[in-house]
PDB file of C-alpha atoms in Angstrom:
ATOM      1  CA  UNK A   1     -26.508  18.920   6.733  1.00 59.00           C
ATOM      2  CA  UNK A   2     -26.419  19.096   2.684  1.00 70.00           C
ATOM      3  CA  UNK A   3     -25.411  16.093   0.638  1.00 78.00           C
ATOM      4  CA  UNK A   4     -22.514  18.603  -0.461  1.00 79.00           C
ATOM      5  CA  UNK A   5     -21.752  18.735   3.823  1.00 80.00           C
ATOM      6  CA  UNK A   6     -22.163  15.066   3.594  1.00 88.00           C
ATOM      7  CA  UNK A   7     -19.937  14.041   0.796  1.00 88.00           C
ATOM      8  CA  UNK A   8     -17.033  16.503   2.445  1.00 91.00           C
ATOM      9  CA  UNK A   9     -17.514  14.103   5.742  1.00 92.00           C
ATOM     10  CA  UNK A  10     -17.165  10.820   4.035  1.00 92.00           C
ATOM     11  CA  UNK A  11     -14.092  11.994   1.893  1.00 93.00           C
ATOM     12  CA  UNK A  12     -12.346  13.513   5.364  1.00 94.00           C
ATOM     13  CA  UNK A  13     -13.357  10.094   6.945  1.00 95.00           C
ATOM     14  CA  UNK A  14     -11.804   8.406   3.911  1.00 94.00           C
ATOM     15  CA  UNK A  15      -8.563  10.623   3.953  1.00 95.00           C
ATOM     16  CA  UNK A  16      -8.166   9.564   7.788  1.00 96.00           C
ATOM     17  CA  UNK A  17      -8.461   5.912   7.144  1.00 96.00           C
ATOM     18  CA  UNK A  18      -5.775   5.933   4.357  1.00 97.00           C
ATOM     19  CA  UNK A  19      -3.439   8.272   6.439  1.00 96.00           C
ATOM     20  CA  UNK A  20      -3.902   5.415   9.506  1.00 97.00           C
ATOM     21  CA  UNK A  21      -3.494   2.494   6.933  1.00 97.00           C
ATOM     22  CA  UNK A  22      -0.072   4.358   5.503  1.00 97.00           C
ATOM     23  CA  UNK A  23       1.141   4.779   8.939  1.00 96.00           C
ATOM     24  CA  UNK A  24       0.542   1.354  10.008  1.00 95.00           C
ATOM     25  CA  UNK A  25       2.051   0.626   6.608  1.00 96.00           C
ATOM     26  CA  UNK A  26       5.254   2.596   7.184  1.00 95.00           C
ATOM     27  CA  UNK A  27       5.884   1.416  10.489  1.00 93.00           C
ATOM     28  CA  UNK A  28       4.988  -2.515  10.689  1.00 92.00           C
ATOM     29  CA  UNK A  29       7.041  -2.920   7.216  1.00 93.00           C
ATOM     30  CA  UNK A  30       9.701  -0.750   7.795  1.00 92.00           C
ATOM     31  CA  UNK A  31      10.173  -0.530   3.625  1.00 94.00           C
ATOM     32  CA  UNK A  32      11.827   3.232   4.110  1.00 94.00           C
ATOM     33  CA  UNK A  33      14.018   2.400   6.663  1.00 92.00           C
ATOM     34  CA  UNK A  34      15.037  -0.838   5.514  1.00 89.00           C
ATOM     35  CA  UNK A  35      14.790  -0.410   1.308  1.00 93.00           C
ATOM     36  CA  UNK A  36      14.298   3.133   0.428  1.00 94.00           C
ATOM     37  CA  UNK A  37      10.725   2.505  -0.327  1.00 96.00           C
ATOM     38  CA  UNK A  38       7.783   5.471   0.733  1.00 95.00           C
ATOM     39  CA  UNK A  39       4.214   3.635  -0.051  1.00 97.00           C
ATOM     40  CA  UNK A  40       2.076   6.191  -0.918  1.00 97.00           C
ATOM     41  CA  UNK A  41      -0.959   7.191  -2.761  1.00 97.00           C
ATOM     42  CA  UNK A  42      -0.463   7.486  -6.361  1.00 97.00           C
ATOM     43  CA  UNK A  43       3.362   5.322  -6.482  1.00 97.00           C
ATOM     44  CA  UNK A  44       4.022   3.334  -9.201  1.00 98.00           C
ATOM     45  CA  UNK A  45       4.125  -0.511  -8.097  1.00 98.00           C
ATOM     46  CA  UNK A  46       4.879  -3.608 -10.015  1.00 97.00           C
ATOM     47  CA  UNK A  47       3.555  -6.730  -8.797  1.00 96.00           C
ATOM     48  CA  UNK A  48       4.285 -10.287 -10.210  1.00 93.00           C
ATOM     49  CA  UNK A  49       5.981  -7.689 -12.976  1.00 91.00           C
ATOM     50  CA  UNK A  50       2.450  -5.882 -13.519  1.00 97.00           C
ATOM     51  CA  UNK A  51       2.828  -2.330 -13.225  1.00 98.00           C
ATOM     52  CA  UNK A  52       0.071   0.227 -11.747  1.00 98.00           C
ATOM     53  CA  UNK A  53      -0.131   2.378  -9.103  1.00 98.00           C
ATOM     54  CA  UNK A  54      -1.518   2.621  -5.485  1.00 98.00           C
ATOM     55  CA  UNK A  55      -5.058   4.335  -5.563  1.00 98.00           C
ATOM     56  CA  UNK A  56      -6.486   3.301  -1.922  1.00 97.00           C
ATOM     57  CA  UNK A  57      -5.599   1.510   0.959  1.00 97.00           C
ATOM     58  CA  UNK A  58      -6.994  -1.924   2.665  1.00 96.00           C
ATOM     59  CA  UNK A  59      -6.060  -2.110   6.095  1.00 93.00           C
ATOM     60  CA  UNK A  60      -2.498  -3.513   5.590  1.00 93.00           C
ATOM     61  CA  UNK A  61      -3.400  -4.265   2.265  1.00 97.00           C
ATOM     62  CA  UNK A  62      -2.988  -1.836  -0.757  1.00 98.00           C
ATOM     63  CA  UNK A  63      -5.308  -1.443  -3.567  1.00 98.00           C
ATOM     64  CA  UNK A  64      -3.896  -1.176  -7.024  1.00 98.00           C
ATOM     65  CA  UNK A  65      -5.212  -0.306 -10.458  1.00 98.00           C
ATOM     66  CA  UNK A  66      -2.794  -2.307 -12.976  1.00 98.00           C
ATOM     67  CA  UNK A  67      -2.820  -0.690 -16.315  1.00 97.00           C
ATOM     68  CA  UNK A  68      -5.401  -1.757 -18.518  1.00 96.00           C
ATOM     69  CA  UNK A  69      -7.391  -3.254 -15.759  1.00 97.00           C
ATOM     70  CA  UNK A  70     -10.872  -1.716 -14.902  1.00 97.00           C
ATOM     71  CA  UNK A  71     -10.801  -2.688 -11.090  1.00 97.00           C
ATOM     72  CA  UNK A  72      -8.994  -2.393  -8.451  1.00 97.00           C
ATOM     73  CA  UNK A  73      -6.688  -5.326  -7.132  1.00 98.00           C
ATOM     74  CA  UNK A  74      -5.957  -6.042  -3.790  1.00 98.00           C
ATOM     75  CA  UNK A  75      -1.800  -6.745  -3.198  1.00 97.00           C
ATOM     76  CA  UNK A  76       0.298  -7.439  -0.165  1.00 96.00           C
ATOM     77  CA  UNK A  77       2.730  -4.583   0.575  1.00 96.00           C
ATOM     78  CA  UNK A  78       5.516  -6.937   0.229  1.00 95.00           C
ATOM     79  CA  UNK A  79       4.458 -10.247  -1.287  1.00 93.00           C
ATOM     80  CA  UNK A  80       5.868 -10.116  -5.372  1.00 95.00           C
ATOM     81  CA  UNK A  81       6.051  -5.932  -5.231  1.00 96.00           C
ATOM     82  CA  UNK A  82       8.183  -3.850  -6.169  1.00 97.00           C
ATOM     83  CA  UNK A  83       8.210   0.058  -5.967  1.00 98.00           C
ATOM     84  CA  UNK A  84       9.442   2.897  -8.375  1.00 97.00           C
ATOM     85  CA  UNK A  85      11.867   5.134  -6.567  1.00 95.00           C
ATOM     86  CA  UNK A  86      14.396   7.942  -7.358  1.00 93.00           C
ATOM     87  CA  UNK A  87      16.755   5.573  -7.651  1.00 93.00           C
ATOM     88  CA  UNK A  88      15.112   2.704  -9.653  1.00 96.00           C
ATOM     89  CA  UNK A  89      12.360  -0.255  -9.358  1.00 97.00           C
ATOM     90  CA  UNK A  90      13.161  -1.654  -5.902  1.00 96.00           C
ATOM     91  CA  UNK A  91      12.171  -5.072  -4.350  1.00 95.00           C
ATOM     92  CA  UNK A  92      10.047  -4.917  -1.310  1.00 94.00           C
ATOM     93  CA  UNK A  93      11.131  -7.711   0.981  1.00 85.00           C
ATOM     94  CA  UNK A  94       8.724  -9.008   4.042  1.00 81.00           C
ATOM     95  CA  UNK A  95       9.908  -8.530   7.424  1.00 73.00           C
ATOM     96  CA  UNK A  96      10.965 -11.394   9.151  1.00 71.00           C
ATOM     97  CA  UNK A  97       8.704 -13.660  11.095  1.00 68.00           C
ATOM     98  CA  UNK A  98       9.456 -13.266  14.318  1.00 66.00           C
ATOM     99  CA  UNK A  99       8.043 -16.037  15.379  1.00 65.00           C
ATOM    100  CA  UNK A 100       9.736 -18.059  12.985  1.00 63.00           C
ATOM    101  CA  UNK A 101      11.613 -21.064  14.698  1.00 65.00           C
ATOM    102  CA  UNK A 102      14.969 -22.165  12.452  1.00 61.00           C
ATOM    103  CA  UNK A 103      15.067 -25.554  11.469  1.00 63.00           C
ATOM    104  CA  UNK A 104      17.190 -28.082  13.606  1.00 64.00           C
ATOM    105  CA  UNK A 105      19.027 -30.854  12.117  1.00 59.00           C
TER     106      UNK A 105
END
């Protein structure tokens, strides 16, 4: 195998992890169903109001490069984000905690 054989391999494996981290992404969070929202590579995010845009995935995590920033931050897909859609900067809210017990009183 040449390094150019190699470097193919680990791109394809990289390609399959994002796909599988988009997926679990789309479903778990629900953000197109519930808010209009598609997380994908290269969408513009705000987060905490700084803007950038999704360049990788961590697990359930996504990893963002805010402008002017020279690395990569790690965000929570819902925690303080909001997306850029056709129709405007949207709010991504978390799912709710299922196992969240309502206070009695």
């Amino acid at each position: 195998m040449t390094n150019d054989d190699d470097q193919y391999e680990v791109e394809a494996d990289n390609r399959r992890r994002q796909a599988a981290d988009l997926e679990h992404i789309a479903t778990y969070y629900a953000l197109e169903k519930r808010r209009g929202i598609r997380v994908a590579l290269g969408g513009r995010v705000r987060h905490n109001g700084r803007e950038g845009a999704i360049v990788d995935t961590a697990g359930q995590r996504l990893k963002v490069m805010f402008y002017g920033d020279e690395e990569q931050s790690i965000c929570h897909v819902t925690s303080g984000m909001a997306y850029e859609t056709a129709a405007g900067w949207i709010d991504a809210t978390p799912v709710p905690d299922p196992w969240a017990v309502a206070p009695t009183g």
